Amino acid sequence: MRYSLQAGGKRLRPVLVLAAAELNGRPAFDPRAAAVAVECIHTYSLIHDDLPCMDNDDLRRGRPTAHKQFDEATALLAGDALLTFAFQILTDAYIGNAELASALVRELAHAAGSERLIGGQMEDLQAEKCAHPTADQLEFIHLNKTAAMIEVSLVMGGLCGRMRPGPELDSLRRLGRELGIAFQIVDDILDATSDTATLGKTVGKDAKADKTTFVKLYGIDGARRYAEQHTAIALDVLDKLAGDTAFLHQLVATMLERRK
Ligand code: GRG
Protein backbone atom coordinates (compact mmCIF):
# COMPACT_ATOMS: atom_id res chain seq x y z
CA MET A 1 0.00 0.00 0.00
CA ARG A 2 2.77 2.44 0.97
CA TYR A 3 4.97 1.44 -1.99
CA SER A 4 2.33 2.37 -4.57
CA LEU A 5 0.91 5.42 -2.79
CA GLN A 6 4.29 6.95 -2.00
CA ALA A 7 5.54 6.44 -5.56
CA GLY A 8 3.94 9.83 -6.21
CA GLY A 9 1.98 10.55 -9.33
CA LYS A 10 0.50 13.91 -10.18
CA ARG A 11 -2.00 13.89 -7.27
CA LEU A 12 -4.52 15.52 -9.59
CA ARG A 13 -7.57 14.10 -7.83
CA PRO A 14 -6.61 15.21 -4.29
CA VAL A 15 -5.69 18.65 -5.61
CA LEU A 16 -9.16 18.86 -7.20
CA VAL A 17 -10.75 17.98 -3.84
CA LEU A 18 -8.83 20.77 -2.10
CA ALA A 19 -9.41 23.32 -4.86
CA ALA A 20 -13.18 22.68 -4.98
CA ALA A 21 -13.38 22.86 -1.19
CA GLU A 22 -11.69 26.27 -1.26
CA LEU A 23 -13.85 27.79 -4.01
CA ASN A 24 -15.85 29.82 -1.51
CA GLY A 25 -12.97 30.63 0.83
CA ARG A 26 -11.83 28.68 3.86
CA PRO A 27 -13.74 25.35 3.71
CA ALA A 28 -16.28 24.54 6.42
CA PHE A 29 -14.75 21.06 6.87
CA ASP A 30 -11.10 20.02 6.47
CA PRO A 31 -10.99 18.41 3.00
CA ARG A 32 -7.63 16.66 3.45
CA ALA A 33 -9.04 13.30 4.55
CA ALA A 34 -11.42 13.32 1.57
CA ALA A 35 -8.46 14.11 -0.70
CA VAL A 36 -6.43 11.17 0.67
CA ALA A 37 -9.42 8.82 0.39
CA VAL A 38 -9.79 9.63 -3.32
CA GLU A 39 -6.08 9.07 -3.93
CA CYS A 40 -6.31 5.68 -2.15
CA ILE A 41 -9.08 4.58 -4.53
CA HIS A 42 -7.20 5.92 -7.56
CA THR A 43 -4.00 4.11 -6.51
CA TYR A 44 -5.88 0.86 -5.89
CA SER A 45 -7.36 1.11 -9.40
CA LEU A 46 -3.89 1.56 -10.89
CA ILE A 47 -2.46 -1.43 -8.96
CA HIS A 48 -5.31 -3.65 -10.18
CA ASP A 49 -5.23 -2.19 -13.69
CA ASP A 50 -1.56 -3.20 -13.96
CA LEU A 51 -2.12 -6.85 -12.94
CA PRO A 52 -1.40 -9.57 -15.50
CA CYS A 53 -5.14 -10.36 -15.78
CA MET A 54 -5.84 -6.71 -16.72
CA ASP A 55 -3.33 -4.53 -18.60
CA ASN A 56 -0.27 -6.54 -17.54
CA ASP A 57 2.10 -3.61 -17.02
CA ASP A 58 5.60 -3.62 -15.56
CA LEU A 59 6.06 0.06 -14.81
CA ARG A 60 3.94 2.62 -12.95
CA ARG A 61 4.83 6.02 -11.55
CA GLY A 62 8.43 5.39 -12.57
CA ARG A 63 8.73 2.19 -10.53
CA PRO A 64 8.11 -1.50 -11.09
CA THR A 65 4.38 -2.17 -10.68
CA ALA A 66 3.29 -3.61 -7.33
CA HIS A 67 3.00 -7.18 -8.61
CA LYS A 68 6.51 -6.93 -10.13
CA GLN A 69 8.03 -5.49 -6.95
CA PHE A 70 6.25 -7.99 -4.68
CA ASP A 71 3.97 -10.64 -6.19
CA GLU A 72 0.48 -10.85 -7.63
CA ALA A 73 -1.23 -11.84 -4.41
CA THR A 74 0.39 -8.96 -2.51
CA ALA A 75 -0.58 -6.47 -5.24
CA LEU A 76 -4.15 -7.75 -5.25
CA LEU A 77 -4.41 -7.42 -1.48
CA ALA A 78 -2.72 -3.99 -1.41
CA GLY A 79 -5.35 -2.78 -3.90
CA ASP A 80 -8.19 -4.34 -1.91
CA ALA A 81 -6.86 -2.79 1.29
CA LEU A 82 -6.51 0.70 -0.24
CA LEU A 83 -10.09 0.48 -1.49
CA THR A 84 -11.38 -0.38 1.97
CA PHE A 85 -9.04 2.07 3.69
CA ALA A 86 -10.54 4.96 1.69
CA PHE A 87 -13.90 4.45 3.37
CA GLN A 88 -12.27 3.92 6.78
CA ILE A 89 -10.52 7.29 6.37
CA LEU A 90 -13.79 9.04 5.54
CA THR A 91 -15.80 7.56 8.40
CA ASP A 92 -12.98 8.14 10.92
CA ALA A 93 -12.26 11.71 9.81
CA TYR A 94 -15.83 12.97 9.48
CA ILE A 95 -17.43 11.01 12.32
CA GLY A 96 -18.40 14.30 13.98
CA ASN A 97 -20.63 15.21 11.05
CA ALA A 98 -22.77 12.24 10.07
CA GLU A 99 -24.47 14.11 7.21
CA LEU A 100 -21.17 15.03 5.56
CA ALA A 101 -19.65 11.56 6.21
CA SER A 102 -22.58 9.76 4.61
CA ALA A 103 -22.66 12.15 1.63
CA LEU A 104 -18.92 11.62 1.01
CA VAL A 105 -19.16 7.83 1.37
CA ARG A 106 -22.19 7.75 -0.93
CA GLU A 107 -20.49 9.82 -3.65
CA LEU A 108 -17.24 7.84 -3.50
CA ALA A 109 -19.00 4.46 -3.44
CA HIS A 110 -21.04 5.39 -6.52
CA ALA A 111 -18.00 6.69 -8.40
CA ALA A 112 -15.83 3.66 -7.60
CA GLY A 113 -18.59 1.09 -8.05
CA SER A 114 -20.02 -1.15 -10.74
CA GLU A 115 -21.82 1.66 -12.53
CA ARG A 116 -18.82 3.96 -12.89
CA LEU A 117 -15.11 3.05 -12.35
CA ILE A 118 -15.47 -0.73 -12.38
CA GLY A 119 -18.27 -0.63 -14.97
CA GLY A 120 -16.03 1.44 -17.23
CA GLN A 121 -13.18 -1.01 -16.77
CA MET A 122 -15.50 -3.95 -17.59
CA GLU A 123 -16.71 -2.21 -20.75
CA ASP A 124 -13.08 -1.55 -21.67
CA LEU A 125 -12.29 -5.26 -21.38
CA GLN A 126 -15.39 -6.15 -23.44
CA ALA A 127 -14.45 -3.57 -26.10
CA GLU A 128 -11.10 -5.32 -26.58
CA LYS A 129 -13.05 -8.32 -27.89
CA CYS A 130 -15.01 -6.13 -30.29
CA ALA A 131 -13.58 -5.62 -33.82
CA HIS A 132 -14.52 -1.94 -34.14
CA PRO A 133 -15.68 -0.24 -30.93
CA THR A 134 -17.61 2.95 -31.69
CA ALA A 135 -16.91 6.50 -30.54
CA ASP A 136 -19.96 6.20 -28.24
CA GLN A 137 -18.52 3.07 -26.62
CA LEU A 138 -15.17 4.79 -26.10
CA GLU A 139 -16.85 7.84 -24.58
CA PHE A 140 -18.92 5.62 -22.25
CA ILE A 141 -15.79 3.76 -21.09
CA HIS A 142 -13.91 6.93 -20.22
CA LEU A 143 -16.86 8.82 -18.75
CA ASN A 144 -16.87 6.03 -16.18
CA LYS A 145 -13.32 4.72 -15.98
CA THR A 146 -11.52 8.07 -16.00
CA ALA A 147 -14.03 10.91 -15.55
CA ALA A 148 -15.93 9.39 -12.60
CA MET A 149 -12.97 9.78 -10.21
CA ILE A 150 -12.22 13.30 -11.44
CA GLU A 151 -15.88 14.24 -11.10
CA VAL A 152 -16.20 12.81 -7.58
CA SER A 153 -13.04 14.61 -6.45
CA LEU A 154 -14.63 17.97 -7.28
CA VAL A 155 -17.96 16.98 -5.72
CA MET A 156 -16.34 15.75 -2.49
CA GLY A 157 -14.42 19.02 -2.28
CA GLY A 158 -17.65 20.92 -2.83
CA LEU A 159 -19.32 18.97 -0.02
CA CYS A 160 -16.44 19.88 2.34
CA GLY A 161 -17.06 23.50 1.31
CA ARG A 162 -20.68 23.05 2.46
CA MET A 163 -22.20 22.92 -1.03
CA ARG A 164 -25.66 21.34 -1.05
CA PRO A 165 -27.17 19.20 -3.81
CA GLY A 166 -28.24 21.66 -6.49
CA PRO A 167 -26.85 23.80 -9.32
CA GLU A 168 -23.40 24.36 -7.79
CA LEU A 169 -22.68 20.65 -7.26
CA ASP A 170 -24.22 19.86 -10.65
CA SER A 171 -21.77 22.30 -12.25
CA LEU A 172 -18.85 20.62 -10.48
CA ARG A 173 -20.04 17.26 -11.83
CA ARG A 174 -20.25 18.67 -15.37
CA LEU A 175 -16.81 20.26 -14.98
CA GLY A 176 -15.44 16.87 -13.84
CA ARG A 177 -16.99 15.05 -16.79
CA GLU A 178 -15.53 17.47 -19.34
CA LEU A 179 -12.13 17.62 -17.64
CA GLY A 180 -12.14 13.81 -17.30
CA ILE A 181 -12.71 13.22 -21.01
CA ALA A 182 -10.12 15.88 -21.94
CA PHE A 183 -7.66 14.25 -19.49
CA GLN A 184 -8.17 10.82 -21.10
CA ILE A 185 -7.76 12.18 -24.63
CA VAL A 186 -4.44 13.77 -23.60
CA ASP A 187 -3.51 10.44 -21.98
CA ASP A 188 -4.10 8.69 -25.30
CA ILE A 189 -2.04 11.34 -27.13
CA LEU A 190 0.83 10.96 -24.64
CA ASP A 191 0.72 7.16 -25.02
CA ALA A 192 1.25 7.67 -28.75
CA THR A 193 3.80 10.49 -28.64
CA SER A 194 5.75 10.47 -25.36
CA ASP A 195 8.35 8.12 -23.93
CA THR A 196 8.47 5.66 -21.06
CA ALA A 197 11.07 7.63 -19.06
CA THR A 198 8.97 10.82 -19.10
CA LEU A 199 5.66 9.16 -18.31
CA GLY A 200 6.99 6.59 -15.82
CA LYS A 201 4.78 3.96 -17.47
CA THR A 202 5.10 1.89 -20.62
CA VAL A 203 4.16 3.88 -23.73
CA GLY A 204 2.88 2.70 -27.12
CA LYS A 205 0.87 -0.17 -25.64
CA ASP A 206 -2.42 0.98 -27.17
CA ALA A 207 -1.12 1.02 -30.74
CA LYS A 208 0.70 -2.29 -30.23
CA ALA A 209 -2.52 -3.91 -29.05
CA ASP A 210 -4.48 -2.07 -31.79
CA LYS A 211 -6.69 -0.74 -29.01
CA THR A 212 -9.43 1.74 -29.86
CA THR A 213 -8.40 5.10 -28.41
CA PHE A 214 -9.21 8.72 -29.18
CA VAL A 215 -6.00 8.82 -31.23
CA LYS A 216 -7.00 5.76 -33.26
CA LEU A 217 -10.44 7.26 -33.94
CA TYR A 218 -9.46 10.86 -34.67
CA GLY A 219 -5.67 10.93 -35.26
CA ILE A 220 -3.28 13.03 -33.14
CA ASP A 221 -4.47 16.40 -34.46
CA GLY A 222 -8.14 15.46 -34.31
CA ALA A 223 -7.75 14.11 -30.76
CA ARG A 224 -5.97 17.30 -29.75
CA ARG A 225 -8.84 19.42 -31.11
CA TYR A 226 -11.33 17.19 -29.30
CA ALA A 227 -9.45 17.64 -26.02
CA GLU A 228 -9.46 21.41 -26.59
CA GLN A 229 -13.23 21.37 -27.14
CA HIS A 230 -13.86 19.49 -23.88
CA THR A 231 -11.46 21.79 -22.03
CA ALA A 232 -13.26 24.87 -23.40
CA ILE A 233 -16.61 23.53 -22.13
CA ALA A 234 -15.02 22.72 -18.75
CA LEU A 235 -13.66 26.27 -18.47
CA ASP A 236 -17.00 27.75 -19.47
CA VAL A 237 -18.80 25.74 -16.77
CA LEU A 238 -16.14 26.73 -14.24
CA ASP A 239 -16.23 30.43 -15.09
CA LYS A 240 -19.98 30.51 -14.36
CA LEU A 241 -19.40 29.20 -10.83
CA ALA A 242 -19.42 31.61 -7.91
CA GLY A 243 -16.27 32.02 -5.84
CA ASP A 244 -12.58 32.24 -6.67
CA THR A 245 -12.15 29.97 -9.67
CA ALA A 246 -8.70 31.26 -10.70
CA PHE A 247 -6.66 28.28 -9.43
CA LEU A 248 -9.02 25.67 -10.90
CA HIS A 249 -9.13 27.61 -14.17
CA GLN A 250 -5.36 27.49 -14.46
CA LEU A 251 -5.24 23.81 -13.44
CA VAL A 252 -7.87 22.74 -16.00
CA ALA A 253 -6.14 24.72 -18.77
CA THR A 254 -2.71 23.32 -17.81
CA MET A 255 -3.95 19.72 -18.06
CA LEU A 256 -4.20 20.20 -21.81
CA GLU A 257 -0.47 20.96 -21.93
CA ARG A 258 0.70 18.29 -19.49
CA ARG A 259 3.75 16.26 -20.44
CA LYS A 260 3.09 13.34 -18.05
C1 GRG B 1 -11.46 -3.84 -9.76
C2 GRG B 1 -9.92 -5.62 -10.73
C3 GRG B 1 -10.33 -4.23 -10.62
C4 GRG B 1 -9.66 -3.30 -11.29
C5 GRG B 1 -9.94 -1.92 -11.25
C6 GRG B 1 -11.01 0.41 -12.51
C7 GRG B 1 -9.67 -0.10 -12.82
C8 GRG B 1 -9.26 -1.42 -12.42
C9 GRG B 1 -8.77 0.57 -13.47
C10 GRG B 1 -8.95 1.92 -13.96
C11 GRG B 1 -7.64 2.63 -13.74
C12 GRG B 1 -7.23 3.40 -14.91
C13 GRG B 1 -6.01 2.99 -15.63
C14 GRG B 1 -7.93 4.47 -15.28
C15 GRG B 1 -7.59 5.31 -16.41
C16 GRG B 1 -7.44 6.72 -15.93
C17 GRG B 1 -6.03 7.20 -15.99
C18 GRG B 1 -5.60 7.92 -17.21
C19 GRG B 1 -5.23 6.99 -14.96
C20 GRG B 1 -3.89 7.58 -14.79
O1 GRG B 1 -4.08 8.73 -13.99
P1 GRG B 1 -2.91 9.78 -13.72
O2 GRG B 1 -2.21 10.10 -14.99
O3 GRG B 1 -1.94 8.91 -12.80
O4 GRG B 1 -3.47 10.91 -12.95
P2 GRG B 1 -0.96 9.41 -11.63
O5 GRG B 1 0.05 8.29 -11.52
O6 GRG B 1 -0.35 10.70 -12.05
O7 GRG B 1 -1.80 9.53 -10.41
CSV table of N, CA, C and O in Angstrom, one decimal, residues 106-151:
chain,number,residue,atom,x,y,z
A,106,ARG,N,-21.2,8.0,0.2
A,106,ARG,CA,-22.2,7.8,-0.9
A,106,ARG,C,-21.6,8.1,-2.3
A,106,ARG,O,-21.6,7.3,-3.2
A,107,GLU,N,-21.1,9.4,-2.4
A,107,GLU,CA,-20.5,9.8,-3.6
A,107,GLU,C,-19.3,8.9,-4.1
A,107,GLU,O,-19.2,8.5,-5.3
A,108,LEU,N,-18.4,8.6,-3.1
A,108,LEU,CA,-17.2,7.8,-3.5
A,108,LEU,C,-17.6,6.4,-3.9
A,108,LEU,O,-17.1,5.8,-4.8
A,109,ALA,N,-18.6,5.8,-3.1
A,109,ALA,CA,-19.0,4.5,-3.4
A,109,ALA,C,-19.6,4.4,-4.8
A,109,ALA,O,-19.3,3.5,-5.6
A,110,HIS,N,-20.4,5.4,-5.2
A,110,HIS,CA,-21.0,5.4,-6.5
A,110,HIS,C,-20.0,5.5,-7.6
A,110,HIS,O,-20.0,4.8,-8.6
A,111,ALA,N,-19.0,6.4,-7.4
A,111,ALA,CA,-18.0,6.7,-8.4
A,111,ALA,C,-17.1,5.5,-8.6
A,111,ALA,O,-16.6,5.2,-9.7
A,112,ALA,N,-16.8,4.8,-7.5
A,112,ALA,CA,-15.8,3.7,-7.6
A,112,ALA,C,-16.5,2.3,-7.9
A,112,ALA,O,-15.8,1.3,-8.1
A,113,GLY,N,-17.9,2.3,-8.0
A,113,GLY,CA,-18.6,1.1,-8.0
A,113,GLY,C,-18.8,0.6,-9.4
A,113,GLY,O,-18.3,1.0,-10.4
A,114,SER,N,-19.8,-0.4,-9.5
A,114,SER,CA,-20.0,-1.2,-10.7
A,114,SER,C,-20.6,-0.3,-11.8
A,114,SER,O,-20.6,-0.7,-13.0
A,115,GLU,N,-21.2,0.8,-11.5
A,115,GLU,CA,-21.8,1.7,-12.5
A,115,GLU,C,-20.9,2.7,-13.1
A,115,GLU,O,-21.2,3.4,-14.1
A,116,ARG,N,-19.7,2.9,-12.4
A,116,ARG,CA,-18.8,4.0,-12.9
A,116,ARG,C,-17.4,3.3,-13.1
A,116,ARG,O,-17.2,2.7,-14.1
A,117,LEU,N,-16.5,3.5,-12.1
A,117,LEU,CA,-15.1,3.1,-12.4
A,117,LEU,C,-15.0,1.6,-12.8
A,117,LEU,O,-14.4,1.3,-13.8
A,118,ILE,N,-15.6,0.7,-12.0
A,118,ILE,CA,-15.5,-0.7,-12.4
A,118,ILE,C,-16.3,-1.1,-13.6
A,118,ILE,O,-15.9,-1.8,-14.5
A,119,GLY,N,-17.5,-0.4,-13.8
A,119,GLY,CA,-18.3,-0.6,-15.0
A,119,GLY,C,-17.5,-0.2,-16.2
A,119,GLY,O,-17.5,-0.9,-17.2
A,120,GLY,N,-16.8,0.9,-16.1
A,120,GLY,CA,-16.0,1.4,-17.2
A,120,GLY,C,-14.9,0.5,-17.6
A,120,GLY,O,-14.6,0.2,-18.8
A,121,GLN,N,-14.3,-0.1,-16.5
A,121,GLN,CA,-13.2,-1.0,-16.8
A,121,GLN,C,-13.7,-2.3,-17.4
A,121,GLN,O,-13.1,-2.8,-18.4
A,122,MET,N,-14.9,-2.7,-17.0
A,122,MET,CA,-15.5,-3.9,-17.6
A,122,MET,C,-15.8,-3.7,-19.1
A,122,MET,O,-15.5,-4.6,-19.9
A,123,GLU,N,-16.4,-2.5,-19.4
A,123,GLU,CA,-16.7,-2.2,-20.8
A,123,GLU,C,-15.4,-2.1,-21.6
A,123,GLU,O,-15.4,-2.5,-22.8
A,124,ASP,N,-14.4,-1.6,-21.0
A,124,ASP,CA,-13.1,-1.5,-21.7
A,124,ASP,C,-12.6,-3.0,-22.0
A,124,ASP,O,-12.1,-3.2,-23.2
A,125,LEU,N,-12.7,-3.9,-21.1
A,125,LEU,CA,-12.3,-5.3,-21.4
A,125,LEU,C,-13.2,-5.9,-22.5
A,125,LEU,O,-12.7,-6.6,-23.4
A,126,GLN,N,-14.5,-5.6,-22.4
A,126,GLN,CA,-15.4,-6.1,-23.4
A,126,GLN,C,-15.1,-5.6,-24.8
A,126,GLN,O,-15.1,-6.3,-25.8
A,127,ALA,N,-14.7,-4.2,-24.8
A,127,ALA,CA,-14.5,-3.6,-26.1
A,127,ALA,C,-13.2,-4.2,-26.8
A,127,ALA,O,-13.1,-4.1,-28.0
A,128,GLU,N,-12.3,-4.7,-26.0
A,128,GLU,CA,-11.1,-5.3,-26.6
A,128,GLU,C,-11.5,-6.5,-27.4
A,128,GLU,O,-10.7,-6.9,-28.3
A,129,LYS,N,-12.6,-7.1,-27.1
A,129,LYS,CA,-13.0,-8.3,-27.9
A,129,LYS,C,-13.9,-7.9,-29.1
A,129,LYS,O,-14.3,-8.8,-29.9
A,130,CYS,N,-14.1,-6.6,-29.2
A,130,CYS,CA,-15.0,-6.1,-30.3
A,130,CYS,C,-14.1,-5.6,-31.4
A,130,CYS,O,-13.1,-4.9,-31.2
A,131,ALA,N,-14.5,-6.0,-32.7
A,131,ALA,CA,-13.6,-5.6,-33.8
A,131,ALA,C,-13.4,-4.1,-34.0
A,131,ALA,O,-12.3,-3.6,-34.1
A,132,HIS,N,-14.6,-3.4,-33.9
A,132,HIS,CA,-14.5,-1.9,-34.1
A,132,HIS,C,-15.4,-1.2,-33.1
A,132,HIS,O,-16.5,-0.8,-33.4
A,133,PRO,N,-14.9,-1.0,-31.9
A,133,PRO,CA,-15.7,-0.2,-30.9
A,133,PRO,C,-16.0,1.2,-31.5
A,133,PRO,O,-15.2,1.8,-32.2
A,134,THR,N,-17.2,1.6,-31.2
A,134,THR,CA,-17.6,2.9,-31.7
A,134,THR,C,-17.1,4.1,-30.8
A,134,THR,O,-16.7,3.9,-29.6
A,135,ALA,N,-17.3,5.3,-31.3
A,135,ALA,CA,-16.9,6.5,-30.5
A,135,ALA,C,-17.8,6.6,-29.3
A,135,ALA,O,-17.3,7.0,-28.2
A,136,ASP,N,-19.1,6.2,-29.4
A,136,ASP,CA,-20.0,6.2,-28.2
A,136,ASP,C,-19.5,5.2,-27.2
A,136,ASP,O,-19.5,5.6,-26.0
A,137,GLN,N,-19.0,4.0,-27.6
A,137,GLN,CA,-18.5,3.1,-26.6
A,137,GLN,C,-17.3,3.6,-25.9
A,137,GLN,O,-17.2,3.5,-24.7
A,138,LEU,N,-16.4,4.2,-26.7
A,138,LEU,CA,-15.2,4.8,-26.1
A,138,LEU,C,-15.5,5.9,-25.1
A,138,LEU,O,-14.9,6.0,-24.0
A,139,GLU,N,-16.4,6.7,-25.5
A,139,GLU,CA,-16.9,7.8,-24.6
A,139,GLU,C,-17.5,7.3,-23.3
A,139,GLU,O,-17.2,7.7,-22.2
A,140,PHE,N,-18.3,6.2,-23.4
A,140,PHE,CA,-18.9,5.6,-22.3
A,140,PHE,C,-17.8,5.1,-21.3
A,140,PHE,O,-17.9,5.3,-20.1
A,141,ILE,N,-16.9,4.4,-21.9
A,141,ILE,CA,-15.8,3.8,-21.1
A,141,ILE,C,-15.1,4.8,-20.3
A,141,ILE,O,-14.9,4.7,-19.1
A,142,HIS,N,-14.7,5.9,-20.9
A,142,HIS,CA,-13.9,6.9,-20.2
A,142,HIS,C,-14.7,7.9,-19.4
A,142,HIS,O,-14.2,8.4,-18.4
A,143,LEU,N,-16.0,8.0,-19.7
A,143,LEU,CA,-16.9,8.8,-18.7
A,143,LEU,C,-16.9,8.1,-17.4
A,143,LEU,O,-17.0,8.8,-16.3
A,144,ASN,N,-16.8,6.8,-17.4
A,144,ASN,CA,-16.9,6.0,-16.2
A,144,ASN,C,-15.5,5.7,-15.6
A,144,ASN,O,-15.2,5.9,-14.5
A,145,LYS,N,-14.6,5.2,-16.5
A,145,LYS,CA,-13.3,4.7,-16.0
A,145,LYS,C,-12.4,5.9,-15.5
A,145,LYS,O,-11.8,5.8,-14.5
A,146,THR,N,-12.4,6.9,-16.3
A,146,THR,CA,-11.5,8.1,-16.0
A,146,THR,C,-12.3,9.3,-15.4
A,146,THR,O,-11.9,9.8,-14.3
A,147,ALA,N,-13.4,9.7,-16.0
A,147,ALA,CA,-14.0,10.9,-15.5
A,147,ALA,C,-14.7,10.8,-14.2
A,147,ALA,O,-14.8,11.7,-13.4
A,148,ALA,N,-15.2,9.6,-13.9
A,148,ALA,CA,-15.9,9.4,-12.6
A,148,ALA,C,-15.1,9.8,-11.4
A,148,ALA,O,-15.6,10.5,-10.5
A,149,MET,N,-13.8,9.5,-11.4
A,149,MET,CA,-13.0,9.8,-10.2
A,149,MET,C,-12.6,11.3,-10.2
A,149,MET,O,-12.4,11.8,-9.1
A,150,ILE,N,-12.5,11.9,-11.4
A,150,ILE,CA,-12.2,13.3,-11.4
A,150,ILE,C,-13.5,14.1,-11.0
A,150,ILE,O,-13.4,15.1,-10.2
A,151,GLU,N,-14.6,13.6,-11.5
A,151,GLU,CA,-15.9,14.2,-11.1
A,151,GLU,C,-16.1,14.2,-9.6
A,151,GLU,O,-16.4,15.2,-8.9
